[in-house]
Tab-separated table of C-alpha atoms (C1' of nucleotides) in Angstrom:
chain	number	residue	atom	x	y	z
R	1	UNK	CA	-6.706	-29.967	8.054
R	2	UNK	CA	-4.181	-27.269	8.791
R	3	UNK	CA	-0.870	-28.036	7.188
R	4	UNK	CA	0.910	-25.244	8.986
R	5	UNK	CA	1.549	-26.451	12.471
R	6	UNK	CA	5.052	-25.032	12.513
R	7	UNK	CA	4.790	-22.188	14.975
R	8	UNK	CA	7.643	-20.130	13.644
R	9	UNK	CA	6.303	-20.270	10.161
R	10	UNK	CA	2.707	-19.679	11.166
R	11	UNK	CA	3.477	-16.572	13.178
R	12	UNK	CA	5.782	-15.298	10.468
R	13	UNK	CA	2.968	-15.528	7.937
R	14	UNK	CA	0.697	-13.628	10.288
R	15	UNK	CA	3.322	-10.947	10.802
R	16	UNK	CA	3.809	-10.603	7.059
R	17	UNK	CA	0.108	-10.075	6.490
R	18	UNK	CA	-0.015	-7.526	9.250
R	19	UNK	CA	3.005	-5.633	7.923
R	20	UNK	CA	1.733	-5.630	4.358
R	21	UNK	CA	-1.701	-4.405	5.335
R	22	UNK	CA	-0.432	-1.653	7.631
R	23	UNK	CA	2.761	-0.395	6.033
R	24	UNK	CA	3.708	0.707	2.588
R	25	UNK	CA	6.118	-2.054	1.629
R	26	UNK	CA	7.948	-1.569	-1.646
R	27	UNK	CA	10.376	-4.512	-1.650
R	28	UNK	CA	11.066	-7.802	0.053
R	29	UNK	CA	14.313	-6.426	1.455
R	30	UNK	CA	12.352	-3.639	3.108
R	31	UNK	CA	9.879	-6.056	4.625
R	32	UNK	CA	12.773	-8.188	5.775
R	33	UNK	CA	14.275	-5.294	7.710
R	34	UNK	CA	10.942	-4.353	9.228
R	35	UNK	CA	10.455	-7.896	10.411
R	36	UNK	CA	13.939	-8.083	11.852
R	37	UNK	CA	12.997	-5.045	13.895
R	38	UNK	CA	10.347	-7.140	15.613
R	39	UNK	CA	12.737	-10.008	16.253
R	40	UNK	CA	11.276	-12.200	13.536
R	41	UNK	CA	14.022	-12.940	11.089
R	42	UNK	CA	14.365	-15.010	7.962
R	43	UNK	CA	15.954	-14.652	4.520
R	44	UNK	CA	14.664	-13.075	1.333
R	45	UNK	CA	14.206	-16.529	-0.158
R	46	UNK	CA	11.816	-17.550	2.581
R	47	UNK	CA	9.950	-14.281	2.226
R	48	UNK	CA	9.553	-14.847	-1.489
R	49	UNK	CA	7.980	-18.237	-0.808
R	50	UNK	CA	5.776	-16.902	1.964
R	51	UNK	CA	4.470	-14.090	-0.184
R	52	UNK	CA	3.503	-16.485	-2.939
R	53	UNK	CA	1.793	-18.691	-0.376
R	54	UNK	CA	-0.191	-15.712	0.911
R	55	UNK	CA	-0.924	-14.423	-2.583
R	56	UNK	CA	0.693	-11.124	-1.672
R	57	UNK	CA	2.000	-9.473	-4.808
R	58	UNK	CA	3.739	-6.296	-5.799
R	59	UNK	CA	1.463	-3.870	-7.582
R	60	UNK	CA	1.337	-0.128	-8.043
R	61	UNK	CA	-0.207	2.493	-5.793
R	62	UNK	CA	-2.166	5.435	-7.139
R	63	UNK	CA	1.023	7.412	-7.800
R	64	UNK	CA	2.667	4.594	-9.752
R	65	UNK	CA	5.031	3.526	-6.978
R	66	UNK	CA	5.546	-0.091	-6.023
R	67	UNK	CA	3.569	-1.531	-3.195
R	68	UNK	CA	3.022	-5.002	-1.885
R	69	UNK	CA	-0.642	-5.690	-1.349
R	70	UNK	CA	-2.910	-8.388	-0.052
R	71	UNK	CA	-4.803	-10.405	-2.687
R	72	UNK	CA	-8.186	-8.852	-1.908
R	73	UNK	CA	-6.900	-5.307	-2.264
R	74	UNK	CA	-5.640	-5.792	-5.814
R	75	UNK	CA	-8.978	-6.324	-7.489
R	76	UNK	CA	-11.000	-3.786	-5.614
R	77	UNK	CA	-14.600	-4.141	-6.634
R	78	UNK	CA	-16.229	-1.818	-4.166
R	79	UNK	CA	-19.075	-0.969	-6.513
R	80	UNK	CA	-21.705	-3.182	-8.075
R	81	UNK	CA	-24.250	-5.446	-6.719
R	82	UNK	CA	-26.223	-4.923	-9.929
R	83	UNK	CA	-23.590	-5.707	-12.533
R	84	UNK	CA	-25.935	-6.141	-15.438
R	85	UNK	CA	-25.482	-2.735	-17.036
R	86	UNK	CA	-24.704	-4.246	-20.394
R	87	UNK	CA	-28.196	-5.688	-20.593
R	88	UNK	CA	-29.566	-2.160	-20.670
R	89	UNK	CA	-27.825	-1.459	-23.975
R	90	UNK	CA	-30.157	-1.551	-26.969
R	91	UNK	CA	-27.822	-0.418	-29.714
R	92	UNK	CA	-24.479	1.054	-30.772
R	93	UNK	CA	-23.528	3.218	-33.744
R	94	UNK	CA	-20.772	5.542	-34.900
R	95	UNK	CA	-21.002	9.189	-35.913
R	96	UNK	CA	-18.194	11.696	-36.420
R	97	UNK	CA	-15.725	9.238	-34.952
R	98	UNK	CA	-17.630	9.087	-31.760
R	99	UNK	CA	-19.513	6.092	-30.464
R	100	UNK	CA	-23.160	6.394	-29.577
R	101	UNK	CA	-24.619	3.869	-27.200
R	102	UNK	CA	-28.373	3.589	-26.797
R	103	UNK	CA	-29.934	2.194	-23.649
R	104	UNK	CA	-33.354	1.716	-22.142
R	105	UNK	CA	-34.657	5.042	-20.810
R	106	UNK	CA	-32.937	6.071	-17.596
R	107	UNK	CA	-30.043	3.614	-17.896
R	108	UNK	CA	-27.524	5.748	-19.761
R	109	UNK	CA	-25.712	7.175	-16.740
R	110	UNK	CA	-25.390	3.768	-15.097
R	111	UNK	CA	-23.785	2.296	-18.210
R	112	UNK	CA	-21.602	5.376	-18.680
R	113	UNK	CA	-20.386	5.073	-15.115
R	114	UNK	CA	-19.296	1.531	-15.828
R	115	UNK	CA	-17.326	2.723	-18.829
R	116	UNK	CA	-15.765	5.598	-16.897
R	117	UNK	CA	-14.719	3.352	-14.038
R	118	UNK	CA	-12.932	0.995	-16.366
R	119	UNK	CA	-10.418	3.804	-16.692
R	120	UNK	CA	-9.539	2.960	-20.275
R	121	UNK	CA	-7.245	5.562	-21.715
R	122	UNK	CA	-8.575	4.952	-25.227
R	123	UNK	CA	-11.718	6.675	-24.060
R	124	UNK	CA	-11.270	10.358	-23.315
R	125	UNK	CA	-14.685	10.566	-21.725
R	126	UNK	CA	-18.385	9.904	-21.917
R	127	UNK	CA	-21.398	12.124	-21.717
R	128	UNK	CA	-24.639	10.490	-20.762
R	129	UNK	CA	-28.172	11.733	-21.223
R	130	UNK	CA	-31.209	9.673	-20.305
R	131	UNK	CA	-31.014	6.924	-22.918
R	132	UNK	CA	-27.977	7.849	-24.987
R	133	UNK	CA	-24.254	7.896	-24.252
R	134	UNK	CA	-21.683	9.735	-26.277
R	135	UNK	CA	-18.311	7.997	-26.049
R	136	UNK	CA	-15.420	10.202	-27.095
R	137	UNK	CA	-12.233	8.349	-28.077
R	138	UNK	CA	-8.852	9.946	-27.691
R	139	UNK	CA	-7.143	11.222	-30.789
R	140	UNK	CA	-5.575	8.581	-33.051
R	141	UNK	CA	-7.536	5.772	-31.472
R	142	UNK	CA	-9.360	3.666	-34.032
R	143	UNK	CA	-13.036	2.849	-33.869
R	144	UNK	CA	-12.119	-0.807	-33.715
R	145	UNK	CA	-9.968	-0.226	-30.652
R	146	UNK	CA	-12.842	1.485	-28.905
R	147	UNK	CA	-15.221	-1.287	-29.824
R	148	UNK	CA	-12.720	-3.808	-28.494
R	149	UNK	CA	-12.514	-1.764	-25.360
R	150	UNK	CA	-16.253	-1.460	-24.814
R	151	UNK	CA	-16.684	-5.125	-25.524
R	152	UNK	CA	-14.075	-5.858	-22.876
R	153	UNK	CA	-15.734	-3.675	-20.291
R	154	UNK	CA	-19.035	-5.412	-20.815
R	155	UNK	CA	-17.378	-8.803	-20.774
R	156	UNK	CA	-15.568	-8.084	-17.513
R	157	UNK	CA	-18.804	-6.784	-16.136
R	158	UNK	CA	-20.666	-9.989	-16.655
R	159	UNK	CA	-17.741	-12.014	-15.236
R	160	UNK	CA	-17.576	-9.855	-12.134
R	161	UNK	CA	-18.899	-11.842	-9.245
R	162	UNK	CA	-16.392	-11.827	-6.393
J	1	UNK	CA	-3.673	17.923	-22.573
J	2	UNK	CA	-3.628	14.548	-24.252
J	3	UNK	CA	-0.424	12.763	-23.380
J	4	UNK	CA	-0.934	9.897	-25.826
J	5	UNK	CA	-0.438	11.324	-29.285
J	6	UNK	CA	2.339	8.952	-30.282
J	7	UNK	CA	0.705	6.397	-32.541
J	8	UNK	CA	3.223	3.599	-32.058
J	9	UNK	CA	3.150	3.908	-28.327
J	10	UNK	CA	-0.622	4.270	-28.114
J	11	UNK	CA	-1.282	1.149	-30.121
J	12	UNK	CA	1.358	-0.777	-28.231
J	13	UNK	CA	-0.355	0.068	-24.963
J	14	UNK	CA	-3.638	-1.090	-26.413
J	15	UNK	CA	-2.076	-4.346	-27.548
J	16	UNK	CA	-0.545	-4.915	-24.134
J	17	UNK	CA	-3.867	-4.498	-22.392
J	18	UNK	CA	-5.520	-6.763	-24.884
J	19	UNK	CA	-2.877	-9.441	-24.455
J	20	UNK	CA	-2.923	-9.228	-20.684
J	21	UNK	CA	-6.682	-9.437	-20.518
J	22	UNK	CA	-6.975	-12.332	-22.942
J	23	UNK	CA	-3.899	-14.456	-22.347
J	24	UNK	CA	-2.256	-15.916	-19.319
J	25	UNK	CA	0.974	-13.963	-19.312
J	26	UNK	CA	3.553	-15.065	-16.780
J	27	UNK	CA	6.534	-12.895	-17.661
J	28	UNK	CA	7.503	-9.854	-19.645
J	29	UNK	CA	9.633	-11.968	-21.940
J	30	UNK	CA	6.593	-14.065	-22.748
J	31	UNK	CA	4.511	-11.005	-23.494
J	32	UNK	CA	7.342	-9.686	-25.613
J	33	UNK	CA	7.321	-12.809	-27.780
J	34	UNK	CA	3.558	-12.750	-28.121
J	35	UNK	CA	3.686	-9.167	-29.252
J	36	UNK	CA	6.446	-9.876	-31.731
J	37	UNK	CA	4.123	-12.458	-33.206
J	38	UNK	CA	1.724	-9.684	-34.127
J	39	UNK	CA	4.464	-7.527	-35.631
J	40	UNK	CA	4.573	-5.119	-32.727
J	41	UNK	CA	8.063	-5.242	-31.300
J	42	UNK	CA	9.901	-3.459	-28.539
J	43	UNK	CA	12.346	-4.348	-25.774
J	44	UNK	CA	11.769	-5.670	-22.280
J	45	UNK	CA	12.747	-2.266	-20.898
J	46	UNK	CA	9.947	-0.558	-22.770
J	47	UNK	CA	7.526	-3.228	-21.679
J	48	UNK	CA	8.477	-2.736	-18.054
J	49	UNK	CA	7.754	0.982	-18.393
J	50	UNK	CA	4.503	0.407	-20.238
J	51	UNK	CA	3.244	-2.029	-17.643
J	52	UNK	CA	3.889	0.429	-14.847
J	53	UNK	CA	2.124	3.115	-16.858
J	54	UNK	CA	-0.886	0.854	-17.286
J	55	UNK	CA	-0.761	-0.334	-13.685
J	56	UNK	CA	-0.502	-3.899	-14.904
J	57	UNK	CA	1.272	-5.982	-12.290
J	58	UNK	CA	2.310	-9.561	-11.757
J	59	UNK	CA	0.161	-11.338	-9.218
J	60	UNK	CA	-0.825	-14.927	-8.577
J	61	UNK	CA	-3.652	-16.900	-10.098
J	62	UNK	CA	-5.800	-19.263	-8.097
J	63	UNK	CA	-3.239	-22.055	-8.392
J	64	UNK	CA	-0.356	-19.917	-7.178
J	65	UNK	CA	1.170	-19.415	-10.599
J	66	UNK	CA	2.324	-16.042	-11.815
J	67	UNK	CA	0.023	-13.979	-13.931
J	68	UNK	CA	0.045	-10.424	-15.153
J	69	UNK	CA	-3.251	-8.714	-14.522
J	70	UNK	CA	-5.012	-5.464	-15.170
J	71	UNK	CA	-5.294	-3.076	-12.263
J	72	UNK	CA	-8.345	-3.136	-10.046
J	73	UNK	CA	-10.651	-0.197	-10.106
J	74	UNK	CA	-7.930	2.137	-8.973
J	75	UNK	CA	-8.642	5.712	-9.945
J	76	UNK	CA	-6.436	6.794	-12.783
J	77	UNK	CA	-4.855	10.144	-12.411
J	78	UNK	CA	-6.540	12.464	-14.827
J	79	UNK	CA	-4.183	14.619	-16.829
J	80	UNK	CA	-4.785	18.024	-15.437
J	81	UNK	CA	-4.174	21.351	-17.036
J	82	UNK	CA	-2.101	23.438	-14.630
J	83	UNK	CA	-3.610	26.687	-13.439
J	84	UNK	CA	-7.126	25.815	-14.484
J	85	UNK	CA	-8.318	24.202	-11.332
J	86	UNK	CA	-11.668	25.266	-10.087
J	87	UNK	CA	-12.915	23.426	-7.021
J	88	UNK	CA	-15.240	20.997	-8.783
J	89	UNK	CA	-13.001	20.404	-11.807
J	90	UNK	CA	-10.816	17.338	-11.533
J	91	UNK	CA	-9.306	17.244	-14.995
J	92	UNK	CA	-9.283	18.478	-18.564
J	93	UNK	CA	-8.308	16.816	-21.819
J	94	UNK	CA	-8.711	17.157	-25.563
J	95	UNK	CA	-10.158	14.674	-27.996
J	96	UNK	CA	-11.476	15.115	-31.529
J	97	UNK	CA	-10.887	18.852	-31.181
J	98	UNK	CA	-13.319	19.013	-28.333
J	99	UNK	CA	-12.480	19.782	-24.760
J	100	UNK	CA	-13.524	17.363	-22.071
J	101	UNK	CA	-13.834	18.663	-18.544
J	102	UNK	CA	-14.155	16.222	-15.673
J	103	UNK	CA	-15.761	17.247	-12.422
J	104	UNK	CA	-16.779	15.698	-9.164
J	105	UNK	CA	-20.007	13.722	-9.597
J	106	UNK	CA	-23.050	15.931	-9.971
J	107	UNK	CA	-21.108	19.117	-10.637
J	108	UNK	CA	-20.888	18.979	-14.406
J	109	UNK	CA	-24.021	20.944	-15.177
J	110	UNK	CA	-23.141	23.650	-12.669
J	111	UNK	CA	-19.736	24.174	-14.220
J	112	UNK	CA	-21.184	23.965	-17.735
J	113	UNK	CA	-23.698	26.650	-16.849
J	114	UNK	CA	-20.834	28.874	-15.785
J	115	UNK	CA	-19.185	28.370	-19.147
J	116	UNK	CA	-22.412	28.966	-21.070
J	117	UNK	CA	-23.131	32.161	-19.191
J	118	UNK	CA	-19.748	33.591	-20.043
J	119	UNK	CA	-21.148	33.875	-23.588
J	120	UNK	CA	-17.786	33.399	-25.291
J	121	UNK	CA	-17.914	33.337	-29.058
J	122	UNK	CA	-15.175	30.677	-29.262
J	123	UNK	CA	-17.418	28.137	-27.616
J	124	UNK	CA	-20.305	26.919	-29.733
J	125	UNK	CA	-21.854	25.044	-26.867
J	126	UNK	CA	-21.474	22.575	-24.027
J	127	UNK	CA	-23.068	19.265	-23.170
J	128	UNK	CA	-22.978	18.174	-19.557
J	129	UNK	CA	-23.544	14.753	-18.062
J	130	UNK	CA	-23.111	14.003	-14.406
J	131	UNK	CA	-19.373	14.425	-14.076
J	132	UNK	CA	-18.209	15.176	-17.616
J	133	UNK	CA	-18.618	18.234	-19.820
J	134	UNK	CA	-18.118	18.271	-23.543
J	135	UNK	CA	-17.057	21.709	-24.753
J	136	UNK	CA	-17.518	22.174	-28.488
J	137	UNK	CA	-15.480	24.964	-30.039
J	138	UNK	CA	-16.650	26.811	-33.131
J	139	UNK	CA	-15.034	25.971	-36.460
J	140	UNK	CA	-11.537	27.362	-36.964
J	141	UNK	CA	-11.031	28.111	-33.297
J	142	UNK	CA	-7.772	26.732	-31.915
J	143	UNK	CA	-7.555	24.572	-28.834
J	144	UNK	CA	-5.316	27.156	-27.261
J	145	UNK	CA	-7.964	29.842	-27.718
J	146	UNK	CA	-10.514	27.689	-25.966
J	147	UNK	CA	-8.128	26.932	-23.137
J	148	UNK	CA	-7.451	30.633	-22.759
J	149	UNK	CA	-11.151	31.157	-22.679
J	150	UNK	CA	-11.875	28.477	-20.078
J	151	UNK	CA	-8.967	29.631	-17.974
J	152	UNK	CA	-10.469	33.099	-17.931
J	153	UNK	CA	-13.888	31.848	-16.925
J	154	UNK	CA	-12.426	29.804	-14.079
J	155	UNK	CA	-10.278	32.660	-12.934
J	156	UNK	CA	-13.334	34.894	-12.677
J	157	UNK	CA	-15.114	32.073	-10.927
J	158	UNK	CA	-12.534	31.729	-8.182
J	159	UNK	CA	-12.453	35.491	-7.676
J	160	UNK	CA	-16.187	35.489	-7.061
J	161	UNK	CA	-15.747	33.107	-4.178
J	162	UNK	CA	-13.177	35.106	-2.260
L	1	DG	C1'	13.230	-41.848	23.325
L	2	DT	C1'	14.465	-43.802	17.697
L	3	DC	C1'	13.531	-44.020	13.064
L	4	DA	C1'	11.332	-42.757	8.711
L	5	DT	C1'	9.313	-39.221	6.152
L	6	DA	C1'	7.767	-34.728	5.003
L	7	DT	C1'	8.246	-29.848	5.490
L	8	DT	C1'	10.889	-25.794	6.006
L	9	DT	C1'	14.869	-23.059	5.427
L	10	DG	C1'	19.358	-20.816	3.919
L	11	DT	C1'	22.981	-20.367	0.531
L	12	DA	C1'	24.114	-19.662	-3.846
L	13	DT	C1'	22.513	-18.800	-8.123
L	14	DA	C1'	19.280	-18.236	-11.960
L	15	DT	C1'	15.722	-15.628	-13.589
L	16	DT	C1'	13.085	-11.682	-13.975
L	17	DT	C1'	12.221	-6.881	-13.714
L	18	DA	C1'	13.694	-1.925	-13.181
L	19	DT	C1'	16.684	1.867	-14.191
L	20	DT	C1'	20.549	4.649	-16.111
L	21	DC	C1'	22.278	6.836	-19.774
L	22	DA	C1'	22.894	7.901	-24.583
L	23	DT	C1'	20.363	8.232	-28.800
L	24	DT	C1'	16.484	8.766	-31.536
L	25	DT	C1'	12.032	10.419	-32.496
L	26	DA	C1'	8.209	13.375	-31.813
L	27	DT	C1'	6.193	17.891	-30.635
L	28	DA	C1'	6.201	22.887	-30.301
L	29	DA	C1'	7.844	27.450	-31.375
L	30	DT	C1'	9.577	30.617	-34.629
M	1	DA	C1'	11.342	24.969	-43.334
M	2	DT	C1'	14.866	25.291	-38.592
M	3	DT	C1'	15.687	25.113	-34.083
M	4	DA	C1'	14.610	24.110	-29.387
M	5	DT	C1'	12.419	21.126	-26.040
M	6	DA	C1'	10.341	17.193	-24.491
M	7	DA	C1'	9.126	12.228	-24.873
M	8	DA	C1'	10.202	7.604	-26.121
M	9	DT	C1'	13.346	3.970	-26.799
M	10	DG	C1'	17.194	0.356	-26.681
M	11	DA	C1'	21.448	-1.477	-24.821
M	12	DA	C1'	23.682	-2.375	-20.886
M	13	DT	C1'	23.391	-2.998	-16.243
M	14	DA	C1'	21.587	-2.768	-11.622
M	15	DA	C1'	18.224	-4.324	-8.567
M	16	DA	C1'	14.805	-7.353	-7.136
M	17	DT	C1'	12.735	-11.750	-6.931
M	18	DA	C1'	12.471	-16.855	-7.639
M	19	DT	C1'	14.336	-21.446	-7.349
M	20	DA	C1'	17.598	-25.702	-7.064
M	21	DC	C1'	19.603	-28.188	-3.911
M	22	DA	C1'	21.495	-29.534	0.414
M	23	DA	C1'	20.980	-29.153	5.300
M	24	DA	C1'	18.062	-28.565	9.129
M	25	DT	C1'	13.895	-29.027	11.515
M	26	DA	C1'	9.432	-30.712	12.405
M	27	DT	C1'	5.941	-34.494	12.471
M	28	DG	C1'	4.122	-39.068	13.192
M	29	DA	C1'	4.618	-44.036	14.149
M	30	DC	C1'	6.404	-46.905	17.023
DNA sequence: GTCATATTTGTATATTTATTCATTTATAAT
DNA sequence: ATTATAAATGAATAAATATACAAATATGAC
């Protein structure tokens, strides 16, 4: 049953979602002013509660600026129906402070893509052949840190369902 | 060029990501205390800056509680080397005394071919994946020399197109 | 309508997070 | 090494956001 029969509140929540999805909102004060412009007014306190209710949170845009965003937009998982890249891995070893990942033939680039997309700064880059990936850590990053990192990427991968 | 050469900072960033991914962090103060527990200490101000750098933001978990979380699959801005941009090249960095060149998907081998054909002594060889090129300098060749070299190749490249 | 109860809201304030500025530390050039 | 330049940091503080509590408003039963 719908708990939100209060019209004022209901339409305010709708307006907030609309504003957040369309505009680049950087603070609650800013959103407040935008909403006032449309005749819908409330206080920052109410906005704070509404945003929590909606799951709208302040994150960062691509340039590192603040931006309020809808819950779906935060964890953008555009890629991946497959999501079982880690199963293609047959072995891992270290040589010259670089990690070598072995996969079933043809799977290297798919696994490497997964690693690249994780955007981990510990990893300067990967180069994938057909069944082997060369993972190049940044300077001063320990092998353990990279292993941690790779482990995490594969873990996240298997958890990724939404 | 690699921006993360500071050991203390680099490992702190790693720890932060680890903490955020493993624990349910609800505030910076909380994270601060957790980190202190491992011997890594800094102030809330530094943490605030680090979190922005990492794109880690405070959102809501399924129950509406606060929780710091890693960024979605937002593209990280590659550290670019000014003046070396050729159309397909999206970024350049150094790791383990090797140059890594990032390109748009599918362009790596084309760019690598260009480099190979220049026949520069400084460059022992290249290995290209789909969107990443590993440039291996000869022994005793400085990074600067290789950059000079690559810059020259790209300059020639862009002149060809005009 | 009245009454009882639950929800919503604003004010004031507490808490949390971001930023300024001075200092220190690292990196680069000579 | 020495000096210059840039990056990182902490302390203090500003700015932004959350919450306690009282008042107002809505909802449901009669």
